[in-house]
PDB file of C-alpha atoms in Angstrom:
ATOM      1  CA  MET A   1       0.011   0.033   0.035  1.00 47.00           C
ATOM      2  CA  LYS A   2       1.404   3.365  -1.041  1.00 53.00           C
ATOM      3  CA  ALA A   3       1.755   6.067   1.513  1.00 55.00           C
ATOM      4  CA  ASN A   4      -0.579   9.056   1.266  1.00 65.00           C
ATOM      5  CA  ILE A   5       1.858  11.573  -0.220  1.00 69.00           C
ATOM      6  CA  THR A   6       0.883  15.064  -1.189  1.00 74.00           C
ATOM      7  CA  MET A   7       2.282  16.102  -4.491  1.00 78.00           C
ATOM      8  CA  PRO A   8       3.464  19.692  -5.113  1.00 77.00           C
ATOM      9  CA  SER A   9       1.108  21.736  -7.279  1.00 77.00           C
ATOM     10  CA  SER A  10       2.397  23.180 -10.592  1.00 77.00           C
ATOM     11  CA  ASN A  11       2.613  26.673  -9.012  1.00 81.00           C
ATOM     12  CA  SER A  12       4.734  25.426  -6.095  1.00 83.00           C
ATOM     13  CA  LEU A  13       6.888  23.420  -8.470  1.00 84.00           C
ATOM     14  CA  TYR A  14       7.534  26.543 -10.686  1.00 82.00           C
ATOM     15  CA  ALA A  15       8.243  28.645  -7.585  1.00 85.00           C
ATOM     16  CA  ALA A  16      10.869  25.996  -6.559  1.00 86.00           C
ATOM     17  CA  MET A  17      12.450  26.166  -9.992  1.00 86.00           C
ATOM     18  CA  ARG A  18      12.668  29.951  -9.819  1.00 85.00           C
ATOM     19  CA  VAL A  19      14.788  29.811  -6.654  1.00 86.00           C
ATOM     20  CA  ALA A  20      16.836  26.708  -7.749  1.00 86.00           C
ATOM     21  CA  THR A  21      19.554  28.874  -9.376  1.00 82.00           C
ATOM     22  CA  THR A  22      22.576  26.744  -8.672  1.00 83.00           C
ATOM     23  CA  PRO A  23      23.392  23.269 -10.124  1.00 82.00           C
ATOM     24  CA  GLU A  24      23.238  21.762  -6.568  1.00 88.00           C
ATOM     25  CA  ALA A  25      19.690  23.213  -5.896  1.00 89.00           C
ATOM     26  CA  ALA A  26      18.464  22.181  -9.294  1.00 87.00           C
ATOM     27  CA  ASP A  27      19.761  18.569  -8.773  1.00 91.00           C
ATOM     28  CA  TYR A  28      18.156  18.485  -5.324  1.00 92.00           C
ATOM     29  CA  LEU A  29      14.784  19.562  -6.669  1.00 90.00           C
ATOM     30  CA  VAL A  30      14.866  16.866  -9.286  1.00 90.00           C
ATOM     31  CA  GLN A  31      15.875  14.096  -6.794  1.00 92.00           C
ATOM     32  CA  GLN A  32      13.124  15.212  -4.367  1.00 91.00           C
ATOM     33  CA  PHE A  33      10.416  15.279  -7.011  1.00 90.00           C
ATOM     34  CA  GLU A  34      11.478  11.977  -8.419  1.00 91.00           C
ATOM     35  CA  GLN A  35      11.419  10.386  -4.986  1.00 91.00           C
ATOM     36  CA  LYS A  36       7.860  11.779  -4.339  1.00 89.00           C
ATOM     37  CA  LEU A  37       6.693  10.272  -7.651  1.00 89.00           C
ATOM     38  CA  LYS A  38       7.984   6.907  -6.695  1.00 90.00           C
ATOM     39  CA  ASP A  39       6.526   7.038  -3.167  1.00 88.00           C
ATOM     40  CA  SER A  40       3.158   8.087  -4.389  1.00 88.00           C
ATOM     41  CA  GLY A  41       2.940   5.506  -7.206  1.00 87.00           C
ATOM     42  CA  MET A  42       2.863   8.181  -9.890  1.00 87.00           C
ATOM     43  CA  TYR A  43       6.289   7.566 -11.303  1.00 86.00           C
ATOM     44  CA  ALA A  44       5.297   5.886 -14.461  1.00 87.00           C
ATOM     45  CA  GLN A  45       2.587   8.461 -15.605  1.00 86.00           C
ATOM     46  CA  SER A  46       4.619  11.520 -14.736  1.00 84.00           C
ATOM     47  CA  GLN A  47       7.653  10.868 -16.907  1.00 87.00           C
ATOM     48  CA  GLY A  48       6.901  13.941 -19.157  1.00 84.00           C
ATOM     49  CA  LEU A  49       6.965  16.362 -16.157  1.00 85.00           C
ATOM     50  CA  LEU A  50       9.990  14.706 -14.657  1.00 87.00           C
ATOM     51  CA  ASN A  51      11.955  14.974 -17.933  1.00 84.00           C
ATOM     52  CA  SER A  52      11.025  18.623 -18.214  1.00 83.00           C
ATOM     53  CA  LEU A  53      12.448  19.179 -14.700  1.00 87.00           C
ATOM     54  CA  LYS A  54      15.664  17.357 -15.712  1.00 86.00           C
ATOM     55  CA  VAL A  55      16.063  19.528 -18.743  1.00 81.00           C
ATOM     56  CA  PHE A  56      15.734  22.538 -16.467  1.00 82.00           C
ATOM     57  CA  ALA A  57      18.433  21.078 -14.196  1.00 83.00           C
ATOM     58  CA  GLU A  58      20.712  20.541 -17.224  1.00 79.00           C
ATOM     59  CA  THR A  59      20.128  24.160 -18.297  1.00 74.00           C
ATOM     60  CA  VAL A  60      21.263  25.545 -14.827  1.00 76.00           C
ATOM     61  CA  HIS A  61      24.286  23.298 -15.059  1.00 72.00           C
ATOM     62  CA  ARG A  62      25.262  24.684 -18.516  1.00 66.00           C
ATOM     63  CA  GLU A  63      24.655  28.318 -17.324  1.00 65.00           C
ATOM     64  CA  HIS A  64      27.196  27.809 -14.413  1.00 64.00           C
ATOM     65  CA  ASP A  65      29.737  26.204 -16.754  1.00 63.00           C
ATOM     66  CA  SER A  66      32.470  28.683 -17.451  1.00 52.00           C
ATOM     67  CA  SER A  67      32.636  27.484 -21.145  1.00 53.00           C
ATOM     68  CA  PHE A  68      28.992  28.595 -21.440  1.00 51.00           C
ATOM     69  CA  HIS A  69      29.949  32.271 -21.561  1.00 58.00           C
ATOM     70  CA  VAL A  70      32.772  32.224 -24.107  1.00 57.00           C
ATOM     71  CA  TRP A  71      30.495  32.852 -27.068  1.00 55.00           C
ATOM     72  CA  GLU A  72      28.237  35.571 -25.602  1.00 57.00           C
ATOM     73  CA  GLY A  73      28.407  39.250 -26.600  1.00 51.00           C
ATOM     74  CA  ASP A  74      30.416  40.660 -29.487  1.00 53.00           C
ATOM     75  CA  LYS A  75      33.236  38.172 -29.139  1.00 52.00           C
ATOM     76  CA  GLY A  76      30.780  35.377 -30.106  1.00 62.00           C
ATOM     77  CA  ILE A  77      30.317  36.880 -33.543  1.00 65.00           C
ATOM     78  CA  LEU A  78      32.200  35.368 -36.381  1.00 63.00           C
ATOM     79  CA  ARG A  79      33.344  38.530 -38.159  1.00 58.00           C
ATOM     80  CA  VAL A  80      33.089  38.295 -41.877  1.00 57.00           C
ATOM     81  CA  SER A  81      32.105  41.715 -43.369  1.00 54.00           C
ATOM     82  CA  ASN A  82      31.781  41.219 -47.090  1.00 60.00           C
ATOM     83  CA  PRO A  83      31.441  38.529 -49.732  1.00 59.00           C
ATOM     84  CA  GLN A  84      35.044  39.004 -51.083  1.00 63.00           C
ATOM     85  CA  GLU A  85      36.482  38.465 -47.538  1.00 61.00           C
ATOM     86  CA  ALA A  86      34.213  35.492 -47.079  1.00 60.00           C
ATOM     87  CA  GLN A  87      35.483  33.962 -50.321  1.00 60.00           C
ATOM     88  CA  ARG A  88      39.000  34.492 -49.236  1.00 63.00           C
ATOM     89  CA  ILE A  89      38.504  32.944 -45.793  1.00 59.00           C
ATOM     90  CA  ASN A  90      36.517  29.957 -47.227  1.00 59.00           C
ATOM     91  CA  ASN A  91      38.802  29.203 -50.084  1.00 58.00           C
ATOM     92  CA  GLN A  92      42.148  29.277 -48.436  1.00 61.00           C
ATOM     93  CA  ASP A  93      43.265  25.790 -49.071  1.00 59.00           C
ATOM     94  CA  SER A  94      46.979  26.411 -48.289  1.00 59.00           C
ATOM     95  CA  THR A  95      45.996  27.683 -44.691  1.00 66.00           C
ATOM     96  CA  LEU A  96      43.955  24.648 -44.054  1.00 73.00           C
ATOM     97  CA  LYS A  97      46.759  22.361 -45.180  1.00 75.00           C
ATOM     98  CA  GLU A  98      49.186  24.109 -42.681  1.00 76.00           C
ATOM     99  CA  TYR A  99      46.679  23.659 -39.966  1.00 80.00           C
ATOM    100  CA  SER A 100      46.631  19.892 -40.519  1.00 79.00           C
ATOM    101  CA  LYS A 101      50.254  19.820 -39.548  1.00 83.00           C
ATOM    102  CA  THR A 102      49.777  21.801 -36.357  1.00 83.00           C
ATOM    103  CA  VAL A 103      49.905  19.632 -33.246  1.00 86.00           C
ATOM    104  CA  VAL A 104      47.224  20.982 -30.757  1.00 90.00           C
ATOM    105  CA  ASP A 105      46.633  18.029 -28.381  1.00 93.00           C
ATOM    106  CA  LYS A 106      43.569  19.616 -26.772  1.00 92.00           C
ATOM    107  CA  SER A 107      39.968  18.769 -26.117  1.00 95.00           C
ATOM    108  CA  VAL A 108      37.886  21.777 -27.143  1.00 94.00           C
ATOM    109  CA  ASP A 109      34.232  22.630 -26.432  1.00 92.00           C
ATOM    110  CA  PHE A 110      32.503  24.428 -29.364  1.00 92.00           C
ATOM    111  CA  GLY A 111      29.568  26.227 -27.912  1.00 89.00           C
ATOM    112  CA  PHE A 112      27.063  27.841 -30.314  1.00 90.00           C
ATOM    113  CA  ALA A 113      23.695  29.421 -30.439  1.00 88.00           C
ATOM    114  CA  VAL A 114      21.568  30.349 -33.434  1.00 91.00           C
ATOM    115  CA  ASN A 115      18.366  32.325 -33.462  1.00 91.00           C
ATOM    116  CA  GLN A 116      15.309  32.536 -35.776  1.00 93.00           C
ATOM    117  CA  GLU A 117      17.069  35.161 -37.857  1.00 94.00           C
ATOM    118  CA  SER A 118      20.063  32.758 -38.341  1.00 95.00           C
ATOM    119  CA  GLU A 119      22.392  34.929 -36.339  1.00 93.00           C
ATOM    120  CA  LEU A 120      25.140  32.625 -34.958  1.00 92.00           C
ATOM    121  CA  ARG A 121      27.197  33.052 -31.861  1.00 90.00           C
ATOM    122  CA  ARG A 122      30.051  30.648 -31.279  1.00 91.00           C
ATOM    123  CA  GLY A 123      32.943  30.202 -28.781  1.00 89.00           C
ATOM    124  CA  TYR A 124      35.698  27.783 -28.011  1.00 91.00           C
ATOM    125  CA  SER A 125      36.823  26.721 -24.550  1.00 89.00           C
ATOM    126  CA  SER A 126      39.342  24.100 -23.240  1.00 90.00           C
ATOM    127  CA  ASP A 127      39.421  23.064 -19.546  1.00 85.00           C
ATOM    128  CA  GLY A 128      36.813  25.760 -18.828  1.00 79.00           C
ATOM    129  CA  LYS A 129      38.849  28.608 -20.333  1.00 85.00           C
ATOM    130  CA  GLU A 130      38.632  30.427 -23.607  1.00 87.00           C
ATOM    131  CA  VAL A 131      41.160  29.132 -26.062  1.00 90.00           C
ATOM    132  CA  ASP A 132      43.877  31.445 -27.303  1.00 90.00           C
ATOM    133  CA  GLU A 133      43.605  33.648 -30.453  1.00 89.00           C
ATOM    134  CA  LYS A 134      45.758  31.329 -32.623  1.00 90.00           C
ATOM    135  CA  LEU A 135      43.698  28.268 -31.899  1.00 92.00           C
ATOM    136  CA  LYS A 136      40.466  30.240 -32.171  1.00 90.00           C
ATOM    137  CA  THR A 137      41.420  31.554 -35.638  1.00 88.00           C
ATOM    138  CA  MET A 138      42.236  27.967 -36.688  1.00 89.00           C
ATOM    139  CA  LEU A 139      38.919  26.701 -35.548  1.00 92.00           C
ATOM    140  CA  ASP A 140      37.051  29.538 -37.138  1.00 89.00           C
ATOM    141  CA  ASN A 141      38.646  28.685 -40.516  1.00 87.00           C
ATOM    142  CA  TYR A 142      37.752  25.050 -40.135  1.00 90.00           C
ATOM    143  CA  PHE A 143      34.254  26.107 -39.294  1.00 92.00           C
ATOM    144  CA  ASN A 144      34.087  28.400 -42.396  1.00 88.00           C
ATOM    145  CA  ALA A 145      35.405  25.593 -44.641  1.00 88.00           C
ATOM    146  CA  TRP A 146      32.949  23.074 -43.218  1.00 92.00           C
ATOM    147  CA  VAL A 147      29.954  25.325 -43.487  1.00 92.00           C
ATOM    148  CA  VAL A 148      30.673  25.998 -47.152  1.00 90.00           C
ATOM    149  CA  ASN A 149      30.705  22.170 -47.664  1.00 90.00           C
ATOM    150  CA  LYS A 150      27.071  22.467 -46.378  1.00 94.00           C
ATOM    151  CA  ASP A 151      26.158  25.075 -48.990  1.00 94.00           C
ATOM    152  CA  MET A 152      26.024  27.866 -46.470  1.00 94.00           C
ATOM    153  CA  ALA A 153      28.343  30.767 -45.553  1.00 91.00           C
ATOM    154  CA  VAL A 154      28.753  33.363 -42.774  1.00 90.00           C
ATOM    155  CA  LEU A 155      28.440  37.040 -43.303  1.00 86.00           C
ATOM    156  CA  ASP A 156      28.716  39.479 -40.301  1.00 84.00           C
ATOM    157  CA  GLY A 157      27.523  36.809 -37.840  1.00 89.00           C
ATOM    158  CA  VAL A 158      24.612  35.577 -39.897  1.00 93.00           C
ATOM    159  CA  VAL A 159      24.530  32.136 -41.759  1.00 95.00           C
ATOM    160  CA  TYR A 160      23.277  32.411 -45.289  1.00 95.00           C
ATOM    161  CA  GLU A 161      22.463  29.949 -48.085  1.00 96.00           C
ATOM    162  CA  ALA A 162      25.480  29.835 -50.439  1.00 92.00           C
ATOM    163  CA  VAL A 163      26.226  29.165 -54.078  1.00 90.00           C
ATOM    164  CA  THR A 164      29.169  26.817 -54.081  1.00 87.00           C
ATOM    165  CA  ALA A 165      31.408  25.081 -56.706  1.00 86.00           C
ATOM    166  CA  VAL A 166      33.191  21.731 -56.264  1.00 83.00           C
ATOM    167  CA  LYS A 167      37.037  21.947 -56.485  1.00 77.00           C
ATOM    168  CA  ASP A 168      38.882  18.761 -57.175  1.00 71.00           C
ATOM    169  CA  GLU A 169      42.526  18.769 -56.020  1.00 66.00           C
ATOM    170  CA  LYS A 170      44.497  15.479 -56.166  1.00 66.00           C
ATOM    171  CA  GLY A 171      41.365  13.338 -55.828  1.00 65.00           C
ATOM    172  CA  LYS A 172      39.954  15.321 -52.894  1.00 69.00           C
ATOM    173  CA  GLN A 173      36.762  17.218 -53.454  1.00 72.00           C
ATOM    174  CA  GLU A 174      36.022  20.354 -51.539  1.00 76.00           C
ATOM    175  CA  LYS A 175      33.355  22.954 -52.064  1.00 82.00           C
ATOM    176  CA  VAL A 176      34.305  26.693 -52.375  1.00 82.00           C
ATOM    177  CA  LEU A 177      32.142  29.664 -51.964  1.00 83.00           C
ATOM    178  CA  VAL A 178      31.118  31.438 -55.198  1.00 84.00           C
ATOM    179  CA  ASP A 179      28.457  33.835 -53.729  1.00 87.00           C
ATOM    180  CA  TYR A 180      25.521  34.116 -51.424  1.00 90.00           C
ATOM    181  CA  LYS A 181      21.989  33.019 -52.673  1.00 94.00           C
ATOM    182  CA  LYS A 182      19.894  36.089 -53.224  1.00 94.00           C
ATOM    183  CA  ASP A 183      16.236  36.805 -53.163  1.00 95.00           C
ATOM    184  CA  SER A 184      14.362  38.780 -55.842  1.00 96.00           C
ATOM    185  CA  ALA A 185      15.461  42.103 -54.229  1.00 96.00           C
ATOM    186  CA  GLY A 186      19.068  40.985 -54.234  1.00 94.00           C
ATOM    187  CA  ASN A 187      19.507  40.346 -50.540  1.00 94.00           C
ATOM    188  CA  PRO A 188      21.215  37.406 -49.153  1.00 93.00           C
ATOM    189  CA  ILE A 189      18.878  34.490 -48.042  1.00 97.00           C
ATOM    190  CA  PRO A 190      19.316  33.447 -44.451  1.00 97.00           C
ATOM    191  CA  ALA A 191      19.805  29.686 -43.859  1.00 97.00           C
ATOM    192  CA  ASP A 192      17.128  27.818 -41.920  1.00 97.00           C
ATOM    193  CA  PRO A 193      18.272  28.048 -38.299  1.00 95.00           C
ATOM    194  CA  ASP A 194      17.099  24.432 -37.577  1.00 95.00           C
ATOM    195  CA  LYS A 195      19.051  23.179 -40.538  1.00 96.00           C
ATOM    196  CA  VAL A 196      22.230  25.105 -39.268  1.00 96.00           C
ATOM    197  CA  ALA A 197      21.971  23.580 -35.783  1.00 95.00           C
ATOM    198  CA  LYS A 198      21.204  20.064 -37.037  1.00 96.00           C
ATOM    199  CA  ALA A 199      24.193  20.184 -39.495  1.00 97.00           C
ATOM    200  CA  ILE A 200      26.586  21.340 -36.760  1.00 97.00           C
ATOM    201  CA  LEU A 201      25.546  18.496 -34.393  1.00 96.00           C
ATOM    202  CA  ASP A 202      25.302  15.814 -37.015  1.00 96.00           C
ATOM    203  CA  LYS A 203      27.140  12.695 -35.560  1.00 93.00           C
ATOM    204  CA  ASP A 204      28.614  11.546 -38.952  1.00 94.00           C
ATOM    205  CA  ASP A 205      29.046  14.645 -41.016  1.00 95.00           C
ATOM    206  CA  GLY A 206      28.969  17.523 -38.499  1.00 97.00           C
ATOM    207  CA  LEU A 207      31.568  20.043 -37.424  1.00 96.00           C
ATOM    208  CA  LYS A 208      33.157  17.555 -34.898  1.00 97.00           C
ATOM    209  CA  ALA A 209      33.695  14.936 -37.580  1.00 96.00           C
ATOM    210  CA  TYR A 210      35.139  17.498 -39.970  1.00 93.00           C
ATOM    211  CA  VAL A 211      37.620  19.073 -37.581  1.00 94.00           C
ATOM    212  CA  GLU A 212      38.905  15.746 -36.066  1.00 96.00           C
ATOM    213  CA  LYS A 213      39.453  14.400 -39.587  1.00 92.00           C
ATOM    214  CA  ALA A 214      41.297  17.501 -40.665  1.00 90.00           C
ATOM    215  CA  ASN A 215      43.395  17.620 -37.559  1.00 92.00           C
ATOM    216  CA  PRO A 216      43.325  14.400 -35.372  1.00 94.00           C
ATOM    217  CA  THR A 217      45.225  16.218 -32.504  1.00 95.00           C
ATOM    218  CA  ILE A 218      42.007  18.172 -31.797  1.00 96.00           C
ATOM    219  CA  LYS A 219      39.066  16.521 -30.000  1.00 97.00           C
ATOM    220  CA  LEU A 220      36.037  18.652 -30.442  1.00 96.00           C
ATOM    221  CA  ASP A 221      32.693  18.511 -28.643  1.00 94.00           C
ATOM    222  CA  THR A 222      29.812  20.582 -29.883  1.00 94.00           C
ATOM    223  CA  LYS A 223      27.151  22.064 -27.568  1.00 89.00           C
ATOM    224  CA  GLN A 224      24.169  24.187 -28.459  1.00 88.00           C
ATOM    225  CA  TYR A 225      22.824  26.750 -26.214  1.00 82.00           C
ATOM    226  CA  ALA A 226      19.875  29.156 -26.125  1.00 77.00           C
ATOM    227  CA  PHE A 227      20.560  32.379 -27.976  1.00 79.00           C
ATOM    228  CA  PRO A 228      21.301  35.047 -25.542  1.00 70.00           C
ATOM    229  CA  ALA A 229      18.451  37.658 -25.106  1.00 62.00           C
ATOM    230  CA  PRO A 230      19.298  41.204 -25.967  1.00 58.00           C
ATOM    231  CA  GLU A 231      19.840  43.456 -23.002  1.00 48.00           C
ATOM    232  CA  ALA A 232      16.660  45.488 -22.371  1.00 43.00           C
ATOM    233  CA  ALA A 233      17.144  49.271 -22.433  1.00 42.00           C
ATOM    234  CA  PRO A 234      16.453  51.048 -19.185  1.00 41.00           C
ATOM    235  CA  GLU A 235      13.024  52.431 -18.887  1.00 44.00           C
ATOM    236  CA  LYS A 236      12.550  56.165 -18.614  1.00 44.00           C
ATOM    237  CA  GLY A 237      12.380  57.243 -15.045  1.00 41.00           C
ATOM    238  CA  SER A 238      13.701  53.885 -13.725  1.00 34.00           C
ATOM    239  CA  GLY A 239      16.866  55.548 -12.397  1.00 34.00           C
ATOM    240  CA  MET A 240      18.937  52.980 -14.286  1.00 29.00           C
ATOM    241  CA  GLY A 241      20.030  55.222 -17.169  1.00 33.00           C
ATOM    242  CA  ALA A 242      22.963  57.560 -17.424  1.00 33.00           C
ATOM    243  CA  GLY A 243      22.952  60.670 -15.253  1.00 35.00           C
ATOM    244  CA  GLY A 244      22.329  64.085 -16.670  1.00 35.00           C
TER     245      GLY A 244
END
């Protein structure tokens, strides 16, 4: 016979989530709720709610991971300001060949976020710290080469659909950027954000597989995060604006 257990209401559960702002508190909330479900005999029919709570706890963990913040703000924008520069970056075979000879011997976390306008933020960390500029540049060039192979390209932090051509060199085929696909008004067409994220995370043909094949001394893990919300401007009369 199951004990008469009072389950928390949805309001009390949401209130607990609002104050569970540390990984330890979030884990404790999940453990306590899971135990209550088991004690009350409601475990089997409450998996959806329990899984949602576990996702919440994972989010809290990510937000406290020091590598979570390396791609936020301006430093997360992959700076390519015009099509000619993009072509140069994406088509520099000699640079990529030199990178393949570079011994890195690091495990790197590639954190990224993409919003509905296909704006991309990215960052690289190793052992919880942002990688140095040399390695960051190397990984950005690998990313640019990989994304062109997916018929996309980056321009000022936005991922667009691309017109590509296949270049065959010594039996190895690589795509190179020709131009961005344009709409009837001549504007570049943003790539589908879900397509971008799915391509990056693809187990067999994603960024991780591309980088590790190009340079086996790099071990890359890809992690997707929610796109950072823009900072709200202070309201008039709030006392939060500049003095004057």
